[in-house]
Amino acid sequence: MTQAATESMPPEFPTTMGHPRPLWMLFMTEFWERFAFYGIRWALVLYIVAQFFGGDPTGEQPASRTYGAYLALVYASAIFGGYVADRVLGYQRSILVGAAVMAAGLFLIAFPEKHIFELGLATVIVGNGLFKPNISTMVGKLYGVSDERRDSGFTIFYMGINMGALIAPVITEYLAKAVFGSLDMPSYKVVFMASGVGMIISLFWFWFGRRGLNNIGRPPAGGESMKRVAYVLVGIVAGIPVMYLLLAVGAGFLQWVLSILFVALAVLLLVEGIREGRVQRDRVIAMLIIFVFNVLFWMFFEQAGSSFTFLADKIVNRQLGDFVFPTAWFQSVNSLAIIGLAPVLAYIWIRMGRMNPSIPRKFGLGLIFNGLAFALLMLALSDMVDASGKIPFWTLFMVYVIQSVGELCLSPIGLSMVTKLAPLRLVGFGMGGWFLSTGIGNNLSGIFAGHVSGETGMTTASALDGYTFGFWSLMGAGVLLFLIAPLINRLMHGVK
């Protein structure tokens, strides 16, 4: 039996709630990593404006661009993390090293000095590149390619992501404003340090739980030596300054770098697909087409940490009786909606039976729902602005909910899709490609958010102009994907 065939047949694991028991360990590892990641999400742009621009609204555009570039590099670095796991360290060691590096970066950004702050972001980027794609790939390796539980397992794993993301903004905002700071002077460094503690918990959770994985994710043949870990650590030390420089050069230049990386990755995957035959070649082509639409989805979806944060802070009426809804809590609405709606949507897909939309049409639905969220913002900013220049609280709240429906149509399906369509020898590399396409979208999201804020800070007019563009872009792409779905399905050769 070939190595590839062996890897496609995972061992029989004891089950909990019908799924391999290690799934639940990976669920909690990802829960705490997402706590760390989303714990800082609400605070980054507000902190940059307050700390490095003295609170001046002219800082909104560079803050959004920095945030977008940071997110882009977080996801783009996954391409290298996937390669390291596939060929050098194995998945388990990559996750452990990545978690340790991320924790160090989160504590670094707590220092209120611009260069150290950016160095900390660069460190988080490198660590996340080793962690993020590989824990998702580990989930896929718990199931055989034809295992009917596979999509359900990824959906459960996705719930872990969103449970961590749900509680993180609430807890970190409470610590920053009610415990160690005030509404007017939040203690942002506490936000970053609390996220660092969450990352340490994730590290130890995986360290003690990895024994249940058996040989899944162990180092590749001949790679058991700790020398390889040392080589990767040297690469990390070299990679952090590179990421620091990429953050510094600006979002425009970074977009060229990411685009070149994407083309190179597409060529490598295509070469491997051609080597394995016509069917695998076609599946790689289908996967790459969907990656392009994924870029557009995240370009507009990932306004949550940038332009939507400024919108909530400046233009949304957050007064609910005697209670002012915290800006940070909007970051939890997406996760709350996903936790509530994921079982509903999963039930709908099952009930539809043969009428269940194909993968490309689910992606099309994701784009369309994202577009509908921007349609609501267009309506609010044109017809619902009150005398004080603010829009109703419920409009932004529902924008997050509507976007969440779109995300559920796209993101968990995308993770599963990559493990089915990528060449077997390069699944981690393919997962890196998925995150690279997400990263390109995130960098564009920062550029777009900078346009929404303009040179002097966000206004009702600048927001309306930007979000109108978002609506038409998303709706056009969603309709196009619906029209070409039959072609993509043929290229997938029976993969559902």
GROMACS .gro file of C-alpha atoms in nm:
model
  496
    1MET     CA    1   0.000   0.000   0.000
    2THR     CA    2   0.136   0.345  -0.093
    3GLN     CA    3   0.199   0.618   0.161
    4ALA     CA    4  -0.074   0.830  -0.001
    5ALA     CA    5  -0.324   0.550   0.037
    6THR     CA    6  -0.226   0.502   0.399
    7GLU     CA    7  -0.270   0.872   0.474
    8SER     CA    8  -0.618   0.869   0.321
    9MET     CA    9  -0.726   0.593   0.563
   10PRO     CA   10  -0.706   0.735   0.918
   11PRO     CA   11  -0.703   0.502   1.220
   12GLU     CA   12  -1.026   0.408   1.395
   13PHE     CA   13  -1.062   0.652   1.682
   14PRO     CA   14  -1.297   0.617   1.981
   15THR     CA   15  -1.594   0.844   1.919
   16THR     CA   16  -1.772   1.111   2.121
   17MET     CA   17  -2.109   1.228   1.993
   18GLY     CA   18  -2.046   1.032   1.674
   19HIS     CA   19  -1.714   1.195   1.587
   20PRO     CA   20  -1.349   1.096   1.645
   21ARG     CA   21  -1.254   1.193   1.998
   22PRO     CA   22  -0.951   1.403   1.894
   23LEU     CA   23  -1.191   1.640   1.716
   24TRP     CA   24  -1.299   1.775   2.054
   25MET     CA   25  -0.940   1.833   2.162
   26LEU     CA   26  -0.876   2.025   1.839
   27PHE     CA   27  -1.204   2.211   1.900
   28MET     CA   28  -1.082   2.344   2.235
   29THR     CA   29  -0.730   2.419   2.107
   30GLU     CA   30  -0.884   2.631   1.833
   31PHE     CA   31  -1.131   2.784   2.083
   32TRP     CA   32  -0.847   2.934   2.287
   33GLU     CA   33  -0.646   3.038   1.983
   34ARG     CA   34  -0.951   3.222   1.848
   35PHE     CA   35  -1.003   3.379   2.191
   36ALA     CA   36  -0.653   3.521   2.155
   37PHE     CA   37  -0.703   3.631   1.795
   38TYR     CA   38  -1.044   3.792   1.838
   39GLY     CA   39  -0.961   3.932   2.178
   40ILE     CA   40  -0.747   4.200   2.012
   41ARG     CA   41  -0.959   4.246   1.698
   42TRP     CA   42  -1.190   4.518   1.832
   43ALA     CA   43  -0.907   4.714   1.988
   44LEU     CA   44  -0.637   4.732   1.721
   45VAL     CA   45  -0.759   5.020   1.501
   46LEU     CA   46  -0.890   5.217   1.800
   47TYR     CA   47  -0.557   5.169   1.977
   48ILE     CA   48  -0.352   5.277   1.673
   49VAL     CA   49  -0.555   5.597   1.635
   50ALA     CA   50  -0.545   5.674   2.009
   51GLN     CA   51  -0.181   5.579   2.079
   52PHE     CA   52   0.002   5.678   1.761
   53PHE     CA   53  -0.218   5.958   1.620
   54GLY     CA   54  -0.332   6.121   1.944
   55GLY     CA   55  -0.696   6.036   1.871
   56ASP     CA   56  -0.702   6.243   1.548
   57PRO     CA   57  -0.951   6.105   1.288
   58THR     CA   58  -0.684   6.137   1.019
   59GLY     CA   59  -0.536   5.825   1.177
   60GLU     CA   60  -0.833   5.611   1.071
   61GLN     CA   61  -0.710   5.549   0.717
   62PRO     CA   62  -0.356   5.437   0.812
   63ALA     CA   63  -0.499   5.234   1.102
   64SER     CA   64  -0.735   5.050   0.865
   65ARG     CA   65  -0.454   4.985   0.619
   66THR     CA   66  -0.228   4.852   0.895
   67TYR     CA   67  -0.508   4.630   1.022
   68GLY     CA   68  -0.582   4.499   0.673
   69ALA     CA   69  -0.213   4.432   0.605
   70TYR     CA   70  -0.178   4.254   0.940
   71LEU     CA   71  -0.475   4.028   0.866
   72ALA     CA   72  -0.352   3.966   0.513
   73LEU     CA   73  -0.011   3.854   0.634
   74VAL     CA   74  -0.167   3.642   0.908
   75TYR     CA   75  -0.348   3.441   0.643
   76ALA     CA   76  -0.083   3.460   0.371
   77SER     CA   77   0.181   3.321   0.606
   78ALA     CA   78  -0.028   3.005   0.616
   79ILE     CA   79   0.116   2.907   0.278
   80PHE     CA   80   0.460   2.870   0.437
   81GLY     CA   81   0.318   2.712   0.751
   82GLY     CA   82   0.143   2.449   0.541
   83TYR     CA   83   0.464   2.372   0.356
   84VAL     CA   84   0.663   2.344   0.680
   85ALA     CA   85   0.408   2.100   0.821
   86ASP     CA   86   0.389   1.895   0.499
   87ARG     CA   87   0.761   1.863   0.440
   88VAL     CA   88   0.961   1.957   0.750
   89LEU     CA   89   0.806   1.940   1.098
   90GLY     CA   90   0.476   1.757   1.069
   91TYR     CA   91   0.148   1.908   1.182
   92GLN     CA   92   0.177   1.850   1.557
   93ARG     CA   93   0.514   2.020   1.600
   94SER     CA   94   0.411   2.305   1.368
   95ILE     CA   95   0.106   2.377   1.583
   96LEU     CA   96   0.308   2.375   1.905
   97VAL     CA   97   0.582   2.603   1.771
   98GLY     CA   98   0.326   2.836   1.614
   99ALA     CA   99   0.129   2.867   1.937
  100ALA     CA  100   0.440   2.958   2.136
  101VAL     CA  101   0.545   3.224   1.883
  102MET     CA  102   0.194   3.374   1.871
  103ALA     CA  103   0.185   3.405   2.250
  104ALA     CA  104   0.517   3.589   2.248
  105GLY     CA  105   0.388   3.831   1.983
  106LEU     CA  106   0.068   3.908   2.173
  107PHE     CA  107   0.266   4.007   2.481
  108LEU     CA  108   0.498   4.221   2.266
  109ILE     CA  109   0.217   4.435   2.125
  110ALA     CA  110   0.125   4.533   2.481
  111PHE     CA  111   0.430   4.766   2.480
  112PRO     CA  112   0.309   5.119   2.385
  113GLU     CA  113   0.591   5.191   2.143
  114LYS     CA  114   0.520   5.190   1.767
  115HIS     CA  115   0.816   4.982   1.649
  116ILE     CA  116   0.776   4.722   1.925
  117PHE     CA  117   0.402   4.713   1.855
  118GLU     CA  118   0.466   4.641   1.486
  119LEU     CA  119   0.734   4.386   1.575
  120GLY     CA  120   0.476   4.215   1.796
  121LEU     CA  121   0.226   4.207   1.508
  122ALA     CA  122   0.496   4.056   1.285
  123THR     CA  123   0.563   3.787   1.548
  124VAL     CA  124   0.192   3.703   1.573
  125ILE     CA  125   0.182   3.675   1.192
  126VAL     CA  126   0.467   3.423   1.177
  127GLY     CA  127   0.325   3.213   1.461
  128ASN     CA  128  -0.023   3.211   1.314
  129GLY     CA  129   0.118   3.091   0.982
  130LEU     CA  130   0.244   2.776   1.153
  131PHE     CA  131  -0.071   2.726   1.362
  132LYS     CA  132  -0.377   2.820   1.161
  133PRO     CA  133  -0.364   2.610   0.842
  134ASN     CA  134  -0.230   2.304   1.017
  135ILE     CA  135  -0.490   2.264   1.287
  136SER     CA  136  -0.760   2.285   1.017
  137THR     CA  137  -0.575   2.022   0.813
  138MET     CA  138  -0.556   1.799   1.122
  139VAL     CA  139  -0.936   1.798   1.140
  140GLY     CA  140  -0.952   1.671   0.782
  141LYS     CA  141  -0.702   1.396   0.860
  142LEU     CA  142  -0.935   1.249   1.124
  143TYR     CA  143  -1.176   1.140   0.849
  144GLY     CA  144  -1.148   0.934   0.534
  145VAL     CA  145  -1.207   1.122   0.209
  146SER     CA  146  -1.547   0.955   0.164
  147ASP     CA  147  -1.650   0.976   0.532
  148GLU     CA  148  -1.997   1.132   0.545
  149ARG     CA  149  -1.916   1.288   0.885
  150ARG     CA  150  -1.644   1.506   0.731
  151ASP     CA  151  -1.846   1.823   0.659
  152SER     CA  152  -2.025   1.789   0.992
  153GLY     CA  153  -1.690   1.760   1.169
  154PHE     CA  154  -1.567   2.081   1.010
  155THR     CA  155  -1.890   2.255   1.110
  156ILE     CA  156  -1.837   2.147   1.474
  157PHE     CA  157  -1.478   2.269   1.455
  158TYR     CA  158  -1.605   2.599   1.314
  159MET     CA  159  -1.831   2.630   1.618
  160GLY     CA  160  -1.519   2.618   1.836
  161ILE     CA  161  -1.377   2.908   1.637
  162ASN     CA  162  -1.688   3.112   1.695
  163MET     CA  163  -1.733   3.030   2.063
  164GLY     CA  164  -1.382   3.164   2.128
  165ALA     CA  165  -1.455   3.468   1.912
  166LEU     CA  166  -1.786   3.526   2.096
  167ILE     CA  167  -1.651   3.562   2.448
  168ALA     CA  168  -1.316   3.727   2.367
  169PRO     CA  169  -1.436   4.085   2.290
  170VAL     CA  170  -1.674   4.083   2.589
  171ILE     CA  171  -1.406   3.972   2.835
  172THR     CA  172  -1.120   4.182   2.699
  173GLU     CA  173  -1.339   4.494   2.671
  174TYR     CA  174  -1.456   4.446   3.031
  175LEU     CA  175  -1.097   4.410   3.153
  176ALA     CA  176  -0.982   4.713   2.953
  177LYS     CA  177  -1.261   4.951   3.058
  178ALA     CA  178  -1.422   4.831   3.380
  179VAL     CA  179  -1.130   4.670   3.566
  180PHE     CA  180  -0.800   4.828   3.454
  181GLY     CA  181  -0.918   5.138   3.269
  182SER     CA  182  -1.225   5.353   3.199
  183LEU     CA  183  -1.467   5.425   2.916
  184ASP     CA  184  -1.260   5.729   2.818
  185MET     CA  185  -0.919   5.570   2.878
  186PRO     CA  186  -0.928   5.196   2.803
  187SER     CA  187  -0.625   4.995   2.909
  188TYR     CA  188  -0.551   4.841   2.571
  189LYS     CA  189  -0.236   4.667   2.694
  190VAL     CA  190  -0.457   4.450   2.915
  191VAL     CA  191  -0.650   4.343   2.604
  192PHE     CA  192  -0.330   4.225   2.440
  193MET     CA  193  -0.198   4.053   2.754
  194ALA     CA  194  -0.527   3.869   2.816
  195SER     CA  195  -0.513   3.744   2.458
  196GLY     CA  196  -0.158   3.624   2.519
  197VAL     CA  197  -0.278   3.422   2.818
  198GLY     CA  198  -0.548   3.266   2.597
  199MET     CA  199  -0.281   3.160   2.350
  200ILE     CA  200  -0.078   2.995   2.625
  201ILE     CA  201  -0.386   2.796   2.729
  202SER     CA  202  -0.428   2.684   2.365
  203LEU     CA  203  -0.064   2.571   2.359
  204PHE     CA  204  -0.095   2.359   2.670
  205TRP     CA  205  -0.432   2.216   2.566
  206PHE     CA  206  -0.279   2.077   2.248
  207TRP     CA  207   0.042   1.970   2.424
  208PHE     CA  208  -0.145   1.742   2.664
  209GLY     CA  209  -0.416   1.634   2.418
  210ARG     CA  210  -0.201   1.540   2.121
  211ARG     CA  211  -0.138   1.190   2.253
  212GLY     CA  212  -0.487   1.093   2.141
  213LEU     CA  213  -0.400   1.167   1.779
  214ASN     CA  214  -0.192   0.848   1.745
  215ASN     CA  215   0.031   0.902   1.442
  216ILE     CA  216  -0.184   1.169   1.282
  217GLY     CA  217   0.028   1.477   1.219
  218ARG     CA  218   0.358   1.324   1.326
  219PRO     CA  219   0.680   1.441   1.153
  220PRO     CA  220   0.731   1.315   0.795
  221ALA     CA  221   0.951   1.010   0.740
  222GLY     CA  222   1.310   1.092   0.834
  223GLY     CA  223   1.206   1.416   1.003
  224GLU     CA  224   1.189   1.306   1.365
  225SER     CA  225   1.515   1.479   1.462
  226MET     CA  226   1.488   1.791   1.678
  227LYS     CA  227   1.739   1.952   1.441
  228ARG     CA  228   1.447   2.031   1.213
  229VAL     CA  229   1.278   2.223   1.494
  230ALA     CA  230   1.598   2.423   1.537
  231TYR     CA  231   1.609   2.500   1.165
  232VAL     CA  232   1.247   2.620   1.172
  233LEU     CA  233   1.322   2.840   1.474
  234VAL     CA  234   1.607   2.999   1.277
  235GLY     CA  235   1.360   3.055   0.993
  236ILE     CA  236   1.118   3.219   1.236
  237VAL     CA  237   1.386   3.456   1.364
  238ALA     CA  238   1.461   3.548   1.002
  239GLY     CA  239   1.094   3.569   0.903
  240ILE     CA  240   0.980   3.813   1.172
  241PRO     CA  241   1.183   4.108   1.032
  242VAL     CA  242   1.051   4.027   0.684
  243MET     CA  243   0.692   4.050   0.808
  244TYR     CA  244   0.780   4.370   0.994
  245LEU     CA  245   0.906   4.524   0.669
  246LEU     CA  246   0.599   4.408   0.476
  247LEU     CA  247   0.379   4.579   0.734
  248ALA     CA  248   0.586   4.893   0.696
  249VAL     CA  249   0.589   4.916   0.314
  250GLY     CA  250   0.213   4.970   0.296
  251ALA     CA  251  -0.095   4.789   0.171
  252GLY     CA  252  -0.047   4.885  -0.195
  253PHE     CA  253   0.295   4.725  -0.234
  254LEU     CA  254   0.188   4.433  -0.016
  255GLN     CA  255  -0.096   4.363  -0.260
  256TRP     CA  256   0.158   4.302  -0.536
  257VAL     CA  257   0.358   4.068  -0.313
  258LEU     CA  258   0.050   3.867  -0.218
  259SER     CA  259  -0.068   3.846  -0.579
  260ILE     CA  260   0.269   3.710  -0.692
  261LEU     CA  261   0.257   3.454  -0.411
  262PHE     CA  262  -0.091   3.348  -0.519
  263VAL     CA  263   0.017   3.299  -0.880
  264ALA     CA  264   0.319   3.096  -0.768
  265LEU     CA  265   0.103   2.879  -0.542
  266ALA     CA  266  -0.150   2.824  -0.823
  267VAL     CA  267   0.127   2.708  -1.057
  268LEU     CA  268   0.269   2.466  -0.799
  269LEU     CA  269  -0.072   2.316  -0.725
  270LEU     CA  270  -0.149   2.287  -1.097
  271VAL     CA  271   0.182   2.112  -1.165
  272GLU     CA  272   0.109   1.861  -0.889
  273GLY     CA  273  -0.246   1.817  -1.021
  274ILE     CA  274  -0.122   1.753  -1.375
  275ARG     CA  275   0.129   1.501  -1.240
  276GLU     CA  276  -0.155   1.307  -1.074
  277GLY     CA  277  -0.376   1.304  -1.386
  278ARG     CA  278  -0.669   1.479  -1.555
  279VAL     CA  279  -0.918   1.443  -1.268
  280GLN     CA  280  -0.684   1.594  -1.009
  281ARG     CA  281  -0.585   1.869  -1.252
  282ASP     CA  282  -0.949   1.967  -1.301
  283ARG     CA  283  -1.014   1.963  -0.926
  284VAL     CA  284  -0.723   2.200  -0.869
  285ILE     CA  285  -0.861   2.435  -1.137
  286ALA     CA  286  -1.204   2.429  -0.966
  287MET     CA  287  -1.044   2.504  -0.630
  288LEU     CA  288  -0.847   2.798  -0.771
  289ILE     CA  289  -1.158   2.950  -0.932
  290ILE     CA  290  -1.335   2.940  -0.596
  291PHE     CA  291  -1.028   3.095  -0.431
  292VAL     CA  292  -1.074   3.402  -0.655
  293PHE     CA  293  -1.433   3.451  -0.538
  294ASN     CA  294  -1.316   3.395  -0.181
  295VAL     CA  295  -1.090   3.701  -0.217
  296LEU     CA  296  -1.391   3.920  -0.296
  297PHE     CA  297  -1.600   3.782  -0.010
  298TRP     CA  298  -1.339   3.863   0.255
  299MET     CA  299  -1.253   4.201   0.107
  300PHE     CA  300  -1.596   4.324   0.214
  301PHE     CA  301  -1.673   4.088   0.502
  302GLU     CA  302  -1.362   4.187   0.697
  303GLN     CA  303  -1.477   4.543   0.760
  304ALA     CA  304  -1.565   4.431   1.112
  305GLY     CA  305  -1.229   4.520   1.261
  306SER     CA  306  -1.178   4.839   1.059
  307SER     CA  307  -1.451   5.053   0.896
  308PHE     CA  308  -1.738   4.889   1.088
  309THR     CA  309  -1.553   4.966   1.413
  310PHE     CA  310  -1.527   5.333   1.321
  311LEU     CA  311  -1.890   5.326   1.202
  312ALA     CA  312  -2.002   5.185   1.538
  313ASP     CA  313  -1.789   5.432   1.731
  314LYS     CA  314  -1.893   5.746   1.541
  315ILE     CA  315  -2.212   5.699   1.338
  316VAL     CA  316  -2.423   5.430   1.511
  317ASN     CA  317  -2.656   5.534   1.794
  318ARG     CA  318  -2.553   5.283   2.061
  319GLN     CA  319  -2.774   5.429   2.336
  320LEU     CA  320  -3.024   5.162   2.444
  321GLY     CA  321  -3.223   5.328   2.721
  322ASP     CA  322  -2.977   5.385   3.004
  323PHE     CA  323  -2.727   5.142   2.857
  324VAL     CA  324  -2.464   5.223   2.594
  325PHE     CA  325  -2.383   4.916   2.383
  326PRO     CA  326  -2.001   4.885   2.378
  327THR     CA  327  -1.832   4.912   2.040
  328ALA     CA  328  -1.633   4.596   2.116
  329TRP     CA  329  -1.948   4.387   2.158
  330PHE     CA  330  -2.035   4.423   1.791
  331GLN     CA  331  -1.742   4.187   1.730
  332SER     CA  332  -1.935   3.915   1.919
  333VAL     CA  333  -2.255   3.949   1.713
  334ASN     CA  334  -2.107   3.755   1.422
  335SER     CA  335  -2.007   3.464   1.645
  336LEU     CA  336  -2.338   3.466   1.833
  337ALA     CA  337  -2.526   3.454   1.503
  338ILE     CA  338  -2.312   3.169   1.373
  339ILE     CA  339  -2.356   2.962   1.688
  340GLY     CA  340  -2.733   3.014   1.669
  341LEU     CA  341  -2.770   2.975   1.292
  342ALA     CA  342  -2.516   2.701   1.211
  343PRO     CA  343  -2.742   2.415   1.332
  344VAL     CA  344  -3.036   2.570   1.147
  345LEU     CA  345  -2.845   2.598   0.821
  346ALA     CA  346  -2.700   2.247   0.861
  347TYR     CA  347  -3.055   2.114   0.910
  348ILE     CA  348  -3.173   2.300   0.599
  349TRP     CA  349  -2.892   2.149   0.390
  350ILE     CA  350  -2.987   1.798   0.510
  351ARG     CA  351  -3.360   1.851   0.454
  352MET     CA  352  -3.295   1.971   0.099
  353GLY     CA  353  -3.150   1.632   0.012
  354ARG     CA  354  -3.070   1.619  -0.359
  355MET     CA  355  -3.169   1.984  -0.389
  356ASN     CA  356  -2.881   2.077  -0.156
  357PRO     CA  357  -2.682   2.350  -0.338
  358SER     CA  358  -2.345   2.253  -0.479
  359ILE     CA  359  -2.022   2.395  -0.334
  360PRO     CA  360  -1.996   2.680  -0.589
  361ARG     CA  361  -2.361   2.776  -0.540
  362LYS     CA  362  -2.317   2.782  -0.164
  363PHE     CA  363  -2.027   3.019  -0.224
  364GLY     CA  364  -2.254   3.227  -0.448
  365LEU     CA  365  -2.510   3.245  -0.166
  366GLY     CA  366  -2.232   3.360   0.068
  367LEU     CA  367  -2.148   3.650  -0.163
  368ILE     CA  368  -2.515   3.744  -0.208
  369PHE     CA  369  -2.589   3.750   0.166
  370ASN     CA  370  -2.277   3.961   0.220
  371GLY     CA  371  -2.412   4.197  -0.045
  372LEU     CA  372  -2.753   4.216   0.126
  373ALA     CA  373  -2.580   4.332   0.445
  374PHE     CA  374  -2.432   4.623   0.251
  375ALA     CA  375  -2.776   4.695   0.103
  376LEU     CA  376  -2.904   4.748   0.460
  377LEU     CA  377  -2.618   4.988   0.530
  378MET     CA  378  -2.700   5.179   0.211
  379LEU     CA  379  -3.061   5.213   0.327
  380ALA     CA  380  -2.960   5.320   0.679
  381LEU     CA  381  -2.705   5.578   0.566
  382SER     CA  382  -2.937   5.731   0.307
  383ASP     CA  383  -3.280   5.720   0.479
  384MET     CA  384  -3.236   5.656   0.854
  385VAL     CA  385  -2.986   5.919   0.970
  386ASP     CA  386  -3.122   6.111   1.271
  387ALA     CA  387  -3.073   6.476   1.364
  388SER     CA  388  -2.745   6.398   1.539
  389GLY     CA  389  -2.607   6.229   1.226
  390LYS     CA  390  -2.641   5.872   1.356
  391ILE     CA  391  -2.809   5.556   1.226
  392PRO     CA  392  -3.015   5.312   1.439
  393PHE     CA  393  -2.834   5.054   1.649
  394TRP     CA  394  -3.031   4.764   1.502
  395THR     CA  395  -2.905   4.828   1.148
  396LEU     CA  396  -2.539   4.751   1.220
  397PHE     CA  397  -2.641   4.465   1.450
  398MET     CA  398  -2.838   4.306   1.164
  399VAL     CA  399  -2.555   4.369   0.918
  400TYR     CA  400  -2.340   4.134   1.127
  401VAL     CA  401  -2.621   3.876   1.140
  402ILE     CA  402  -2.682   3.884   0.764
  403GLN     CA  403  -2.309   3.859   0.695
  404SER     CA  404  -2.297   3.560   0.929
  405VAL     CA  405  -2.545   3.373   0.710
  406GLY     CA  406  -2.317   3.439   0.416
  407GLU     CA  407  -2.014   3.321   0.612
  408LEU     CA  408  -2.191   2.996   0.704
  409CYS     CA  409  -2.262   2.932   0.337
  410LEU     CA  410  -1.895   2.977   0.252
  411SER     CA  411  -1.628   2.942   0.518
  412PRO     CA  412  -1.680   2.597   0.678
  413ILE     CA  413  -1.758   2.452   0.336
  414GLY     CA  414  -1.435   2.605   0.204
  415LEU     CA  415  -1.217   2.435   0.465
  416SER     CA  416  -1.370   2.098   0.384
  417MET     CA  417  -1.350   2.165   0.008
  418VAL     CA  418  -0.974   2.215   0.017
  419THR     CA  419  -0.915   1.881   0.190
  420LYS     CA  420  -1.120   1.715  -0.086
  421LEU     CA  421  -0.986   1.895  -0.393
  422ALA     CA  422  -0.618   1.960  -0.313
  423PRO     CA  423  -0.359   1.703  -0.428
  424LEU     CA  424  -0.313   1.451  -0.149
  425ARG     CA  425   0.059   1.519  -0.107
  426LEU     CA  426  -0.001   1.894  -0.074
  427VAL     CA  427  -0.315   1.923   0.137
  428GLY     CA  428  -0.142   2.153   0.386
  429PHE     CA  429  -0.012   2.360   0.094
  430GLY     CA  430  -0.365   2.375  -0.048
  431MET     CA  431  -0.497   2.489   0.289
  432GLY     CA  432  -0.228   2.755   0.282
  433GLY     CA  433  -0.371   2.863  -0.055
  434TRP     CA  434  -0.716   2.897   0.098
  435PHE     CA  435  -0.579   3.122   0.369
  436LEU     CA  436  -0.366   3.315   0.117
  437SER     CA  437  -0.678   3.398  -0.085
  438THR     CA  438  -0.843   3.507   0.241
  439GLY     CA  439  -0.533   3.716   0.316
  440ILE     CA  440  -0.549   3.893  -0.018
  441GLY     CA  441  -0.912   3.975   0.054
  442ASN     CA  442  -0.816   4.106   0.398
  443ASN     CA  443  -0.547   4.334   0.259
  444LEU     CA  444  -0.798   4.471   0.009
  445SER     CA  445  -1.040   4.514   0.301
  446GLY     CA  446  -0.792   4.752   0.466
  447ILE     CA  447  -0.751   4.950   0.144
  448PHE     CA  448  -1.129   4.962   0.101
  449ALA     CA  449  -1.181   5.065   0.466
  450GLY     CA  450  -0.928   5.345   0.417
  451HIS     CA  451  -1.139   5.467   0.124
  452VAL     CA  452  -1.453   5.455   0.340
  453SER     CA  453  -1.287   5.673   0.606
  454GLY     CA  454  -1.124   5.908   0.357
  455GLU     CA  455  -0.836   6.142   0.438
  456THR     CA  456  -1.009   6.316   0.731
  457GLY     CA  457  -1.204   6.034   0.898
  458MET     CA  458  -1.534   5.860   0.836
  459THR     CA  459  -1.847   6.060   0.755
  460THR     CA  460  -2.199   5.952   0.664
  461ALA     CA  461  -2.134   6.049   0.302
  462SER     CA  462  -1.801   5.862   0.274
  463ALA     CA  463  -1.953   5.551   0.434
  464LEU     CA  464  -2.251   5.555   0.199
  465ASP     CA  465  -2.027   5.590  -0.105
  466GLY     CA  466  -1.801   5.303  -0.002
  467TYR     CA  467  -2.073   5.063   0.106
  468THR     CA  468  -2.269   5.122  -0.216
  469PHE     CA  469  -1.964   5.002  -0.409
  470GLY     CA  470  -1.947   4.698  -0.181
  471PHE     CA  471  -2.311   4.608  -0.250
  472TRP     CA  472  -2.280   4.610  -0.628
  473SER     CA  473  -1.949   4.422  -0.627
  474LEU     CA  474  -2.079   4.142  -0.407
  475MET     CA  475  -2.413   4.099  -0.581
  476GLY     CA  476  -2.250   4.092  -0.924
  477ALA     CA  477  -1.995   3.830  -0.816
  478GLY     CA  478  -2.264   3.617  -0.647
  479VAL     CA  479  -2.483   3.609  -0.958
  480LEU     CA  480  -2.182   3.529  -1.180
  481LEU     CA  481  -2.082   3.237  -0.957
  482PHE     CA  482  -2.435   3.097  -0.975
  483LEU     CA  483  -2.419   3.110  -1.355
  484ILE     CA  484  -2.083   2.929  -1.388
  485ALA     CA  485  -2.155   2.675  -1.109
  486PRO     CA  486  -2.231   2.388  -1.355
  487LEU     CA  487  -1.888   2.432  -1.517
  488ILE     CA  488  -1.713   2.425  -1.177
  489ASN     CA  489  -1.912   2.116  -1.074
  490ARG     CA  490  -1.790   1.931  -1.383
  491LEU     CA  491  -1.432   2.020  -1.296
  492MET     CA  492  -1.481   1.876  -0.945
  493HIS     CA  493  -1.558   1.529  -1.082
  494GLY     CA  494  -1.816   1.420  -0.828
  495VAL     CA  495  -1.678   1.593  -0.516
  496LYS     CA  496  -1.976   1.716  -0.313
   0.00000   0.00000   0.00000
